[in-house]
PDB file of C-alpha atoms in Angstrom:
ATOM      1  CA  ASN A 911       4.549  36.629  14.872  1.00  0.00           C
ATOM      2  CA  MET A 912       7.880  37.472  16.290  1.00  0.00           C
ATOM      3  CA  LYS A 913       9.534  34.190  15.095  1.00  0.00           C
ATOM      4  CA  LYS A 914       8.484  34.744  11.535  1.00  0.00           C
ATOM      5  CA  SER A 915       9.741  38.373  11.823  1.00  0.00           C
ATOM      6  CA  MET A 916      13.192  37.412  13.021  1.00  0.00           C
ATOM      7  CA  PHE A 917      13.281  34.774  10.261  1.00  0.00           C
ATOM      8  CA  ARG A 918      12.618  37.504   7.646  1.00  0.00           C
ATOM      9  CA  ILE A 919      15.134  39.817   9.222  1.00  0.00           C
ATOM     10  CA  GLY A 920      17.752  36.953   9.148  1.00  0.00           C
ATOM     11  CA  MET A 921      17.088  36.169   5.467  1.00  0.00           C
ATOM     12  CA  SER A 922      17.215  39.707   4.530  1.00  0.00           C
ATOM     13  CA  LEU A 923      20.580  40.069   6.347  1.00  0.00           C
ATOM     14  CA  CYS A 924      21.845  37.118   4.244  1.00  0.00           C
ATOM     15  CA  VAL A 925      20.587  38.525   1.056  1.00  0.00           C
ATOM     16  CA  VAL A 926      22.288  41.983   2.011  1.00  0.00           C
ATOM     17  CA  ALA A 927      25.564  40.114   2.793  1.00  0.00           C
ATOM     18  CA  LEU A 928      25.515  38.206  -0.503  1.00  0.00           C
ATOM     19  CA  LEU A 929      24.892  41.337  -2.380  1.00  0.00           C
ATOM     20  CA  ALA A 930      27.450  43.451  -0.588  1.00  0.00           C
ATOM     21  CA  THR A 931      30.134  40.891  -0.838  1.00  0.00           C
ATOM     22  CA  SER A 932      29.495  40.299  -4.658  1.00  0.00           C
ATOM     23  CA  CYS A 933      29.375  44.078  -5.407  1.00  0.00           C
ATOM     24  CA  LYS A 934      32.761  45.119  -3.664  1.00  0.00           C
ATOM     25  CA  ASP A 935      35.461  46.770  -5.612  1.00  0.00           C
ATOM     26  CA  ASP A 936      38.564  45.037  -6.345  1.00  0.00           C
ATOM     27  CA  ASP A 937      40.417  47.559  -4.159  1.00  0.00           C
ATOM     28  CA  THR A 938      42.111  45.566  -1.244  1.00  0.00           C
ATOM     29  CA  THR A 939      42.318  47.464   2.136  1.00  0.00           C
ATOM     30  CA  GLU A 940      43.308  46.148   5.496  1.00  0.00           C
ATOM     31  CA  GLU A 941      39.514  46.016   6.502  1.00  0.00           C
ATOM     32  CA  THR A 942      38.587  43.752   3.568  1.00  0.00           C
ATOM     33  CA  THR A 943      41.504  41.388   4.081  1.00  0.00           C
ATOM     34  CA  ALA A 944      40.859  40.970   7.948  1.00  0.00           C
ATOM     35  CA  THR A 945      39.387  37.576   8.571  1.00  0.00           C
ATOM     36  CA  LEU A 946      35.892  37.232  10.043  1.00  0.00           C
ATOM     37  CA  TYR A 947      37.640  35.618  12.982  1.00  0.00           C
ATOM     38  CA  SER A 948      39.710  38.716  13.609  1.00  0.00           C
ATOM     39  CA  LYS A 949      36.701  41.004  13.238  1.00  0.00           C
ATOM     40  CA  LEU A 950      34.907  38.773  15.847  1.00  0.00           C
ATOM     41  CA  GLY A 951      37.683  39.392  18.448  1.00  0.00           C
ATOM     42  CA  GLY A 952      40.662  37.510  17.012  1.00  0.00           C
ATOM     43  CA  THR A 953      43.416  36.103  19.011  1.00  0.00           C
ATOM     44  CA  GLU A 954      43.471  38.557  21.934  1.00  0.00           C
ATOM     45  CA  MET A 955      43.323  36.436  25.069  1.00  0.00           C
ATOM     46  CA  VAL A 956      40.561  37.089  27.506  1.00  0.00           C
ATOM     47  CA  SER A 957      39.196  35.481  30.710  1.00  0.00           C
ATOM     48  CA  ASP A 958      36.842  32.533  29.913  1.00  0.00           C
ATOM     49  CA  PRO A 959      33.643  33.055  32.037  1.00  0.00           C
ATOM     50  CA  ALA A 960      32.707  29.416  31.668  1.00  0.00           C
ATOM     51  CA  ASN A 961      36.085  28.196  33.030  1.00  0.00           C
ATOM     52  CA  ALA A 962      37.257  30.205  35.965  1.00  0.00           C
ATOM     53  CA  GLY A 963      40.866  31.203  35.857  1.00  0.00           C
ATOM     54  CA  GLN A 964      41.247  30.084  32.165  1.00  0.00           C
ATOM     55  CA  MET A 965      41.894  32.320  29.236  1.00  0.00           C
ATOM     56  CA  ILE A 966      40.361  31.966  25.709  1.00  0.00           C
ATOM     57  CA  GLU A 967      40.813  33.850  22.539  1.00  0.00           C
ATOM     58  CA  ALA A 968      38.246  36.566  22.112  1.00  0.00           C
ATOM     59  CA  GLY A 969      37.211  35.278  18.718  1.00  0.00           C
ATOM     60  CA  THR A 970      36.567  31.852  20.047  1.00  0.00           C
ATOM     61  CA  LEU A 971      34.712  33.156  23.146  1.00  0.00           C
ATOM     62  CA  GLY A 972      32.462  35.216  20.800  1.00  0.00           C
ATOM     63  CA  LEU A 973      31.799  32.399  18.481  1.00  0.00           C
ATOM     64  CA  ARG A 974      31.012  29.989  21.394  1.00  0.00           C
ATOM     65  CA  SER A 975      28.712  32.536  23.077  1.00  0.00           C
ATOM     66  CA  VAL A 976      26.802  32.832  19.644  1.00  0.00           C
ATOM     67  CA  VAL A 977      26.770  29.047  19.311  1.00  0.00           C
ATOM     68  CA  ASP A 978      25.383  28.629  22.805  1.00  0.00           C
ATOM     69  CA  SER A 979      22.707  31.238  22.349  1.00  0.00           C
ATOM     70  CA  THR A 980      21.805  29.718  18.950  1.00  0.00           C
ATOM     71  CA  ILE A 981      21.326  26.280  20.474  1.00  0.00           C
ATOM     72  CA  LEU A 982      18.991  27.711  23.034  1.00  0.00           C
ATOM     73  CA  VAL A 983      16.993  29.444  20.298  1.00  0.00           C
ATOM     74  CA  ILE A 984      16.786  26.315  18.374  1.00  0.00           C
ATOM     75  CA  ALA A 985      15.704  24.295  21.522  1.00  0.00           C
ATOM     76  CA  GLY A 986      12.702  26.687  21.752  1.00  0.00           C
ATOM     77  CA  ASP A 987      11.827  26.629  18.021  1.00  0.00           C
ATOM     78  CA  SER A 988       9.182  23.890  17.240  1.00  0.00           C
ATOM     79  CA  GLU A 989      10.452  23.925  13.586  1.00  0.00           C
ATOM     80  CA  LEU A 990      14.026  23.048  14.438  1.00  0.00           C
ATOM     81  CA  ASN A 991      13.924  21.231  17.818  1.00  0.00           C
ATOM     82  CA  PRO A 992      12.920  17.937  16.148  1.00  0.00           C
ATOM     83  CA  TYR A 993      16.220  17.723  14.644  1.00  0.00           C
ATOM     84  CA  PHE A 994      17.725  17.887  18.157  1.00  0.00           C
ATOM     85  CA  GLU A 995      15.374  15.406  19.757  1.00  0.00           C
ATOM     86  CA  THR A 996      18.274  13.133  20.994  1.00  0.00           C
ATOM     87  CA  LEU A 997      20.157  16.129  22.498  1.00  0.00           C
ATOM     88  CA  LEU A 998      16.881  17.434  24.171  1.00  0.00           C
ATOM     89  CA  GLY A 999      16.078  14.075  25.542  1.00  0.00           C
ATOM     90  CA  GLU A1000      19.623  13.831  27.021  1.00  0.00           C
ATOM     91  CA  LEU A1001      19.058  17.395  28.512  1.00  0.00           C
ATOM     92  CA  GLY A1002      15.729  16.216  29.996  1.00  0.00           C
ATOM     93  CA  GLU A1003      17.573  13.384  31.820  1.00  0.00           C
ATOM     94  CA  GLY A1004      20.157  15.762  33.086  1.00  0.00           C
ATOM     95  CA  ASN A1005      22.913  14.615  30.596  1.00  0.00           C
ATOM     96  CA  THR A1006      24.775  17.616  29.123  1.00  0.00           C
ATOM     97  CA  THR A1007      27.527  15.695  27.429  1.00  0.00           C
ATOM     98  CA  GLY A1008      25.840  15.886  24.002  1.00  0.00           C
ATOM     99  CA  LEU A1009      25.178  19.624  24.577  1.00  0.00           C
ATOM    100  CA  GLY A1010      28.873  20.070  25.353  1.00  0.00           C
ATOM    101  CA  ALA A1011      30.001  18.129  22.299  1.00  0.00           C
ATOM    102  CA  LEU A1012      27.611  20.060  20.047  1.00  0.00           C
ATOM    103  CA  SER A1013      28.911  23.421  21.302  1.00  0.00           C
ATOM    104  CA  GLN A1014      32.500  22.509  21.008  1.00  0.00           C
ATOM    105  CA  SER A1015      32.142  20.887  17.533  1.00  0.00           C
ATOM    106  CA  LEU A1016      30.081  23.811  16.064  1.00  0.00           C
ATOM    107  CA  THR A1017      32.299  26.429  17.771  1.00  0.00           C
ATOM    108  CA  ALA A1018      35.410  24.687  16.242  1.00  0.00           C
ATOM    109  CA  PHE A1019      33.669  24.690  12.800  1.00  0.00           C
ATOM    110  CA  PHE A1020      32.943  28.416  13.065  1.00  0.00           C
ATOM    111  CA  VAL A1021      36.457  29.227  14.314  1.00  0.00           C
ATOM    112  CA  PHE A1022      37.897  27.367  11.304  1.00  0.00           C
ATOM    113  CA  ALA A1023      35.272  28.687   8.738  1.00  0.00           C
ATOM    114  CA  THR A1024      35.756  32.374  10.010  1.00  0.00           C
ATOM    115  CA  GLY A1025      39.531  32.081   8.947  1.00  0.00           C
ATOM    116  CA  LYS A1026      41.463  31.695  12.131  1.00  0.00           C
ATOM    117  CA  GLU A1027      44.978  31.095  11.045  1.00  0.00           C
ATOM    118  CA  GLY A1028      46.237  27.755  11.906  1.00  0.00           C
ATOM    119  CA  ALA A1029      42.703  26.402  13.050  1.00  0.00           C
ATOM    120  CA  SER A1030      41.483  23.054  11.941  1.00  0.00           C
ATOM    121  CA  TYR A1031      38.215  21.289  12.214  1.00  0.00           C
ATOM    122  CA  SER A1032      38.226  17.575  12.768  1.00  0.00           C
ATOM    123  CA  GLY A1033      34.423  17.072  13.222  1.00  0.00           C
ATOM    124  CA  LEU A1034      31.855  15.614  10.686  1.00  0.00           C
ATOM    125  CA  ASP A1035      31.721  17.343   7.237  1.00  0.00           C
ATOM    126  CA  MET A1036      28.392  19.159   6.702  1.00  0.00           C
ATOM    127  CA  ALA A1037      26.921  16.546   4.401  1.00  0.00           C
ATOM    128  CA  THR A1038      27.632  13.579   6.893  1.00  0.00           C
ATOM    129  CA  ALA A1039      26.677  15.613   9.982  1.00  0.00           C
ATOM    130  CA  HIS A1040      23.164  16.318   8.376  1.00  0.00           C
ATOM    131  CA  ASP A1041      22.552  12.939   6.888  1.00  0.00           C
ATOM    132  CA  PRO A1042      20.444  10.834   9.362  1.00  0.00           C
ATOM    133  CA  SER A1043      21.556   7.604   7.764  1.00  0.00           C
ATOM    134  CA  LYS A1044      25.243   8.526   8.726  1.00  0.00           C
ATOM    135  CA  ASN A1045      24.633  10.600  11.869  1.00  0.00           C
ATOM    136  CA  THR A1046      22.333   8.774  14.282  1.00  0.00           C
ATOM    137  CA  ARG A1047      21.924  12.078  16.317  1.00  0.00           C
ATOM    138  CA  MET A1048      20.049  13.511  13.501  1.00  0.00           C
ATOM    139  CA  GLY A1049      17.138  11.033  14.055  1.00  0.00           C
ATOM    140  CA  ALA A1050      18.061   7.791  11.895  1.00  0.00           C
ATOM    141  CA  SER A1051      15.041   6.100  12.894  1.00  0.00           C
ATOM    142  CA  GLU A1052      12.902   8.702  11.029  1.00  0.00           C
ATOM    143  CA  GLY A1053      14.700   8.293   7.796  1.00  0.00           C
ATOM    144  CA  ASP A1054      14.504  10.841   5.154  1.00  0.00           C
ATOM    145  CA  LYS A1055      11.990  12.775   7.218  1.00  0.00           C
ATOM    146  CA  MET A1056      14.874  14.153   9.319  1.00  0.00           C
ATOM    147  CA  LYS A1057      16.843  15.378   6.289  1.00  0.00           C
ATOM    148  CA  VAL A1058      17.160  19.158   6.146  1.00  0.00           C
ATOM    149  CA  ASN A1059      15.030  21.083   3.583  1.00  0.00           C
ATOM    150  CA  ASN A1060      15.613  24.829   2.556  1.00  0.00           C
ATOM    151  CA  ALA A1061      12.900  26.065   5.046  1.00  0.00           C
ATOM    152  CA  ASP A1062      14.765  24.173   7.728  1.00  0.00           C
ATOM    153  CA  PHE A1063      18.174  25.728   6.737  1.00  0.00           C
ATOM    154  CA  ASP A1064      16.596  29.299   6.576  1.00  0.00           C
ATOM    155  CA  ALA A1065      15.140  28.849  10.111  1.00  0.00           C
ATOM    156  CA  PHE A1066      18.493  27.695  11.343  1.00  0.00           C
ATOM    157  CA  VAL A1067      20.220  30.900   9.724  1.00  0.00           C
ATOM    158  CA  GLY A1068      17.441  32.916  11.453  1.00  0.00           C
ATOM    159  CA  ALA A1069      18.278  31.244  14.636  1.00  0.00           C
ATOM    160  CA  VAL A1070      22.109  32.082  14.357  1.00  0.00           C
ATOM    161  CA  VAL A1071      21.045  35.672  13.672  1.00  0.00           C
ATOM    162  CA  VAL A1072      19.082  35.885  16.888  1.00  0.00           C
ATOM    163  CA  GLY A1073      21.872  34.086  18.681  1.00  0.00           C
ATOM    164  CA  ALA A1074      24.364  36.704  17.316  1.00  0.00           C
ATOM    165  CA  GLN A1075      21.902  39.607  18.232  1.00  0.00           C
ATOM    166  CA  GLN A1076      21.746  38.299  21.747  1.00  0.00           C
ATOM    167  CA  ASN A1077      25.506  38.609  21.962  1.00  0.00           C
ATOM    168  CA  ASN A1078      25.598  42.166  20.426  1.00  0.00           C
ATOM    169  CA  VAL A1079      27.424  41.145  17.268  1.00  0.00           C
ATOM    170  CA  PRO A1080      27.352  44.157  14.956  1.00  0.00           C
ATOM    171  CA  LEU A1081      25.091  43.920  12.023  1.00  0.00           C
ATOM    172  CA  GLU A1082      27.858  43.940   9.322  1.00  0.00           C
ATOM    173  CA  LEU A1083      29.441  40.862  11.114  1.00  0.00           C
ATOM    174  CA  ILE A1084      26.084  39.066  11.358  1.00  0.00           C
ATOM    175  CA  GLN A1085      25.833  39.667   7.614  1.00  0.00           C
ATOM    176  CA  GLU A1086      29.167  38.060   7.001  1.00  0.00           C
ATOM    177  CA  VAL A1087      28.276  35.134   9.196  1.00  0.00           C
ATOM    178  CA  GLY A1088      25.085  34.657   7.126  1.00  0.00           C
ATOM    179  CA  ALA A1089      27.047  34.671   3.956  1.00  0.00           C
ATOM    180  CA  LEU A1090      29.376  32.110   5.413  1.00  0.00           C
ATOM    181  CA  LEU A1091      26.371  29.775   6.383  1.00  0.00           C
ATOM    182  CA  GLU A1092      25.070  30.159   2.893  1.00  0.00           C
ATOM    183  CA  THR A1093      28.084  28.487   1.491  1.00  0.00           C
ATOM    184  CA  THR A1094      27.187  25.256   3.430  1.00  0.00           C
ATOM    185  CA  ARG A1095      23.592  25.115   2.070  1.00  0.00           C
ATOM    186  CA  ALA A1096      24.174  22.531  -0.699  1.00  0.00           C
ATOM    187  CA  ASP A1097      25.782  20.147   1.798  1.00  0.00           C
ATOM    188  CA  VAL A1098      23.354  20.520   4.596  1.00  0.00           C
ATOM    189  CA  VAL A1099      19.965  20.610   2.520  1.00  0.00           C
ATOM    190  CA  GLN A1100      19.377  17.012   1.558  1.00  0.00           C
ATOM    191  CA  ARG A1101      15.680  16.964   0.740  1.00  0.00           C
TER     192      ARG A1101
END
């Protein structure tokens, strides 16, 4: 089925990215020292389509677009949407506060993690954010059942790949994002 194919593509991209980054020569060029944030648009100011009349850095806009697309992919994924039951319940009641907060927090994490100079991330660390006993939005009432396993993490990476593809992110940058996500696996996977 299409979902499994996209997952396999996403995982293949992660493997390729990890191999590509581990096999690079030690030669340092401008291209290899550019941060992922700069490759995703960087600090160039552009019009923010979500906030009329406001400007936003191209890198932040690109990352927010991927995050928002990924959230929609997850909402439609029966494997992943149980982790977002609280959020989906709020949305069903017309409350978008949690959605806005998730988008903002995940975008801030990606802006920081992709190397934007001077960026900071003040949200929950990855281990706390994905521990239901510490983050009630993860389904604390379900206990260990709502802890993420490797298959869930892989499905999330696949959802990010789809979100990135929907926003025309070039393959080589999707691979870099996949490699970046892989660095969080040990903190996110808790069962």
